[in-house]
mmCIF file of C-alpha atoms in Angstrom:
data_model
loop_
_atom_site.group_PDB
_atom_site.id
_atom_site.type_symbol
_atom_site.label_atom_id
_atom_site.label_comp_id
_atom_site.label_asym_id
_atom_site.label_seq_id
_atom_site.Cartn_x
_atom_site.Cartn_y
_atom_site.Cartn_z
ATOM 1 C CA MET W 1 -3.178 18.680 11.577
ATOM 2 C CA PHE W 2 -3.373 16.036 8.844
ATOM 3 C CA GLU W 3 0.308 15.066 8.905
ATOM 4 C CA ARG W 4 -0.371 11.651 10.419
ATOM 5 C CA PHE W 5 -2.078 10.705 7.142
ATOM 6 C CA TYR W 6 0.588 12.076 4.789
ATOM 7 C CA PRO W 7 2.456 9.532 2.660
ATOM 8 C CA ASP W 8 6.223 9.701 2.430
ATOM 9 C CA CYS W 9 5.974 9.492 -1.375
ATOM 10 C CA GLU W 10 3.354 9.344 -4.079
ATOM 11 C CA ALA W 11 3.466 7.219 -7.219
ATOM 12 C CA ASP W 12 1.134 6.998 -10.169
ATOM 13 C CA SER W 13 1.224 3.220 -9.827
ATOM 14 C CA ALA W 14 2.778 0.446 -7.767
ATOM 15 C CA TYR W 15 4.423 -0.553 -11.041
ATOM 16 C CA ASP W 16 6.235 2.808 -11.402
ATOM 17 C CA ILE W 17 8.217 2.715 -8.148
ATOM 18 C CA ASP W 18 12.008 2.385 -8.342
ATOM 19 C CA TYR W 19 12.320 -0.779 -6.252
ATOM 20 C CA ALA W 20 15.942 -1.331 -7.307
ATOM 21 C CA GLY W 21 16.819 2.113 -5.964
ATOM 22 C CA LEU W 22 15.007 1.343 -2.715
ATOM 23 C CA TYR W 23 16.915 -1.930 -2.423
ATOM 24 C CA ARG W 24 20.196 -0.020 -2.846
ATOM 25 C CA GLN W 25 19.053 2.256 0.006
ATOM 26 C CA GLY W 26 18.743 -0.775 2.293
ATOM 27 C CA TYR W 27 15.064 -1.666 2.068
ATOM 28 C CA ARG W 28 14.446 -5.421 2.066
ATOM 29 C CA GLY W 29 10.706 -5.885 2.475
ATOM 30 C CA VAL W 30 7.636 -4.585 0.667
ATOM 31 C CA ILE W 31 4.121 -4.757 2.069
ATOM 32 C CA PHE W 32 1.398 -4.276 -0.538
ATOM 33 C CA ASP W 33 -2.296 -3.595 -0.462
ATOM 34 C CA ILE W 34 -4.065 -5.504 -3.268
ATOM 35 C CA ASP W 35 -7.319 -3.981 -4.460
ATOM 36 C CA ASN W 36 -6.903 -0.830 -6.524
ATOM 37 C CA THR W 37 -3.169 -0.894 -5.786
ATOM 38 C CA LEU W 38 -2.018 -3.974 -7.721
ATOM 39 C CA THR W 39 -5.217 -4.756 -9.656
ATOM 40 C CA THR W 40 -8.807 -3.593 -9.909
ATOM 41 C CA HIS W 41 -11.077 -4.393 -6.982
ATOM 42 C CA GLY W 42 -11.733 -8.140 -6.771
ATOM 43 C CA ALA W 43 -9.814 -8.986 -9.973
ATOM 44 C CA PRO W 44 -7.251 -11.781 -10.191
ATOM 45 C CA ALA W 45 -3.532 -11.111 -10.466
ATOM 46 C CA THR W 46 -2.464 -9.765 -13.835
ATOM 47 C CA GLU W 47 0.652 -10.732 -15.767
ATOM 48 C CA GLN W 48 2.054 -7.351 -14.745
ATOM 49 C CA ALA W 49 1.577 -8.202 -11.050
ATOM 50 C CA VAL W 50 3.144 -11.647 -11.464
ATOM 51 C CA ALA W 51 6.133 -10.083 -13.248
ATOM 52 C CA LEU W 52 6.541 -7.406 -10.555
ATOM 53 C CA PHE W 53 6.694 -9.963 -7.755
ATOM 54 C CA ALA W 54 9.141 -12.129 -9.712
ATOM 55 C CA ALA W 55 11.368 -9.077 -10.239
ATOM 56 C CA LEU W 56 11.167 -8.172 -6.548
ATOM 57 C CA ARG W 57 12.189 -11.705 -5.541
ATOM 58 C CA ASP W 58 15.085 -11.567 -8.024
ATOM 59 C CA MET W 59 16.254 -8.293 -6.437
ATOM 60 C CA GLY W 60 16.182 -9.886 -2.987
ATOM 61 C CA PHE W 61 12.972 -8.390 -1.601
ATOM 62 C CA ALA W 62 10.577 -10.256 0.644
ATOM 63 C CA THR W 63 6.911 -9.376 0.140
ATOM 64 C CA VAL W 64 3.648 -9.640 2.034
ATOM 65 C CA LEU W 65 0.167 -8.777 0.836
ATOM 66 C CA LEU W 66 -1.751 -7.030 3.623
ATOM 67 C CA SER W 67 -5.494 -6.845 3.112
ATOM 68 C CA ASN W 68 -8.643 -6.311 5.133
ATOM 69 C CA ASN W 69 -10.352 -8.693 2.717
ATOM 70 C CA LYS W 70 -11.249 -12.329 3.433
ATOM 71 C CA GLU W 71 -8.846 -15.215 2.956
ATOM 72 C CA PRO W 72 -10.151 -16.605 -0.368
ATOM 73 C CA ARG W 73 -9.526 -13.274 -2.110
ATOM 74 C CA VAL W 74 -6.114 -12.644 -0.560
ATOM 75 C CA LYS W 75 -4.880 -16.252 -0.815
ATOM 76 C CA SER W 76 -5.729 -16.562 -4.509
ATOM 77 C CA PHE W 77 -3.856 -13.352 -5.299
ATOM 78 C CA GLY W 78 -0.919 -14.318 -3.086
ATOM 79 C CA ASP W 79 -0.676 -17.761 -4.675
ATOM 80 C CA ALA W 80 -0.729 -16.234 -8.169
ATOM 81 C CA VAL W 81 2.103 -13.777 -7.473
ATOM 82 C CA GLY W 82 4.056 -16.035 -5.104
ATOM 83 C CA SER W 83 3.781 -13.850 -2.021
ATOM 84 C CA ALA W 84 3.010 -14.363 1.630
ATOM 85 C CA TYR W 85 -0.205 -12.691 2.739
ATOM 86 C CA ILE W 86 -2.234 -11.587 5.727
ATOM 87 C CA TYR W 87 -6.008 -11.371 5.387
ATOM 88 C CA LYS W 88 -8.458 -9.554 7.675
ATOM 89 C CA ALA W 89 -5.443 -7.450 8.618
ATOM 90 C CA GLY W 90 -7.316 -4.838 10.640
ATOM 91 C CA LYS W 91 -5.800 -1.870 8.810
ATOM 92 C CA PRO W 92 -5.158 0.838 9.939
ATOM 93 C CA GLY W 93 -4.141 -0.971 13.125
ATOM 94 C CA ARG W 94 -0.411 -1.582 13.589
ATOM 95 C CA ALA W 95 -0.625 -5.309 14.323
ATOM 96 C CA GLY W 96 -1.008 -6.440 10.709
ATOM 97 C CA TYR W 97 1.975 -4.386 9.583
ATOM 98 C CA GLU W 98 4.061 -5.743 12.443
ATOM 99 C CA ARG W 99 3.073 -9.341 11.584
ATOM 100 C CA ALA W 100 4.024 -8.678 7.960
ATOM 101 C CA MET W 101 7.479 -7.461 9.000
ATOM 102 C CA GLU W 102 7.904 -10.517 11.228
ATOM 103 C CA ARG W 103 7.120 -12.797 8.289
ATOM 104 C CA MET W 104 9.624 -10.994 6.088
ATOM 105 C CA GLY W 105 12.320 -10.767 8.752
ATOM 106 C CA THR W 106 12.454 -6.989 8.370
ATOM 107 C CA ASP W 107 11.834 -4.009 10.617
ATOM 108 C CA ALA W 108 10.337 -0.571 10.085
ATOM 109 C CA GLY W 109 13.666 0.792 8.855
ATOM 110 C CA THR W 110 13.987 -1.806 6.099
ATOM 111 C CA THR W 111 10.347 -2.035 4.992
ATOM 112 C CA ILE W 112 8.200 -0.007 2.613
ATOM 113 C CA PHE W 113 4.447 -0.040 2.194
ATOM 114 C CA VAL W 114 2.559 0.511 -1.068
ATOM 115 C CA GLY W 115 -1.178 1.230 -1.063
ATOM 116 C CA ASP W 116 -3.904 3.432 -2.525
ATOM 117 C CA GLN W 117 -5.794 4.661 0.566
ATOM 118 C CA LEU W 118 -4.709 7.253 3.110
ATOM 119 C CA PHE W 119 -6.974 6.339 6.015
ATOM 120 C CA THR W 120 -6.273 2.615 6.056
ATOM 121 C CA ASP W 121 -3.084 1.840 4.124
ATOM 122 C CA VAL W 122 -0.878 4.875 4.695
ATOM 123 C CA TRP W 123 -2.055 5.775 8.175
ATOM 124 C CA GLY W 124 -1.549 2.221 9.441
ATOM 125 C CA ALA W 125 1.918 1.943 7.914
ATOM 126 C CA ARG W 126 2.919 5.306 9.358
ATOM 127 C CA LYS W 127 1.741 4.209 12.815
ATOM 128 C CA ALA W 128 4.051 1.208 12.431
ATOM 129 C CA GLY W 129 6.933 3.511 11.400
ATOM 130 C CA ILE W 130 7.096 2.202 7.812
ATOM 131 C CA TYR W 131 8.075 4.309 4.792
ATOM 132 C CA THR W 132 4.929 4.746 2.667
ATOM 133 C CA PHE W 133 4.015 5.103 -0.989
ATOM 134 C CA LEU W 134 0.523 6.279 -1.884
ATOM 135 C CA THR W 135 -0.512 5.158 -5.354
ATOM 136 C CA LYS W 136 -3.362 6.428 -7.465
ATOM 137 C CA PRO W 137 -6.314 4.004 -7.471
ATOM 138 C CA ILE W 138 -6.249 1.778 -10.552
ATOM 139 C CA HIS W 139 -9.972 2.089 -11.205
ATOM 140 C CA PRO W 140 -12.498 4.729 -10.101
ATOM 141 C CA LYS W 141 -15.321 2.229 -9.436
ATOM 142 C CA GLU W 142 -15.216 1.421 -5.723
ATOM 143 C CA GLU W 143 -17.476 0.379 -2.862
ATOM 144 C CA ILE W 144 -19.535 3.221 -1.395
ATOM 145 C CA GLN W 145 -17.587 3.382 1.900
ATOM 146 C CA ILE W 146 -14.362 3.854 -0.054
ATOM 147 C CA VAL W 147 -15.944 6.499 -2.301
ATOM 148 C CA LEU W 148 -16.885 8.487 0.801
ATOM 149 C CA LYS W 149 -13.329 8.219 2.171
ATOM 150 C CA ARG W 150 -11.941 9.483 -1.149
ATOM 151 C CA TYR W 151 -13.678 12.833 -0.588
ATOM 152 C CA LEU W 152 -11.914 13.197 2.758
ATOM 153 C CA GLU W 153 -8.628 12.073 1.195
ATOM 154 C CA ARG W 154 -8.859 14.952 -1.293
ATOM 155 C CA ILE W 155 -8.930 17.416 1.604
ATOM 156 C CA VAL W 156 -5.886 15.833 3.254
ATOM 157 C CA LEU W 157 -3.993 15.678 -0.053
ATOM 158 C CA TYR W 158 -4.810 19.315 -0.757
ATOM 159 C CA PHE W 159 -2.955 20.329 2.417
ATOM 160 C CA TYR W 160 -0.196 17.787 1.727
ATOM 161 C CA HIS W 161 0.459 19.243 -1.739
ATOM 162 C CA ARG W 162 0.006 22.836 -0.568
ATOM 163 C CA GLY W 163 2.805 22.284 1.929
ATOM 164 C CA GLY W 164 5.182 21.187 -0.830
ATOM 165 C CA ASN W 165 5.305 17.620 0.465
ATOM 166 C CA ARG W 166 4.959 15.792 -2.853
ATOM 167 C CA LYS W 167 8.010 13.587 -3.430
#
């Protein structure tokens, strides 16, 4: 019933994922959400984020930031970490994910997505056929519409975990 929203994997943080292992498995592109995935909502890029993107480039990964936010927010973060970006992406629609793969020169079989929300991030990536990582939100303070979605996410994740899906 809720399977369309299930992530392929969960991670405590975008910074805890074994990207080198994923590269060895053949993945070549990473699409990231920004707010509450890489930094707190609206905050600039941290040194940790800058270091992560440098390490990903050194490994051979292409990256794209995919956000429903406006260009000034997404561009400033993308410039700081040295990544391509797509703003007003229309998540959970497939088009933004497909544009991100085009920019990276990857396809669904060689791309992963990392984000903190089931109903925008994960669902959209799954619709595009991309392997997904759901991260825990960095900070609990969020906009009211996201807070409301978090209640529904708990229900979906209850069934996800009950089915032994946690990876």
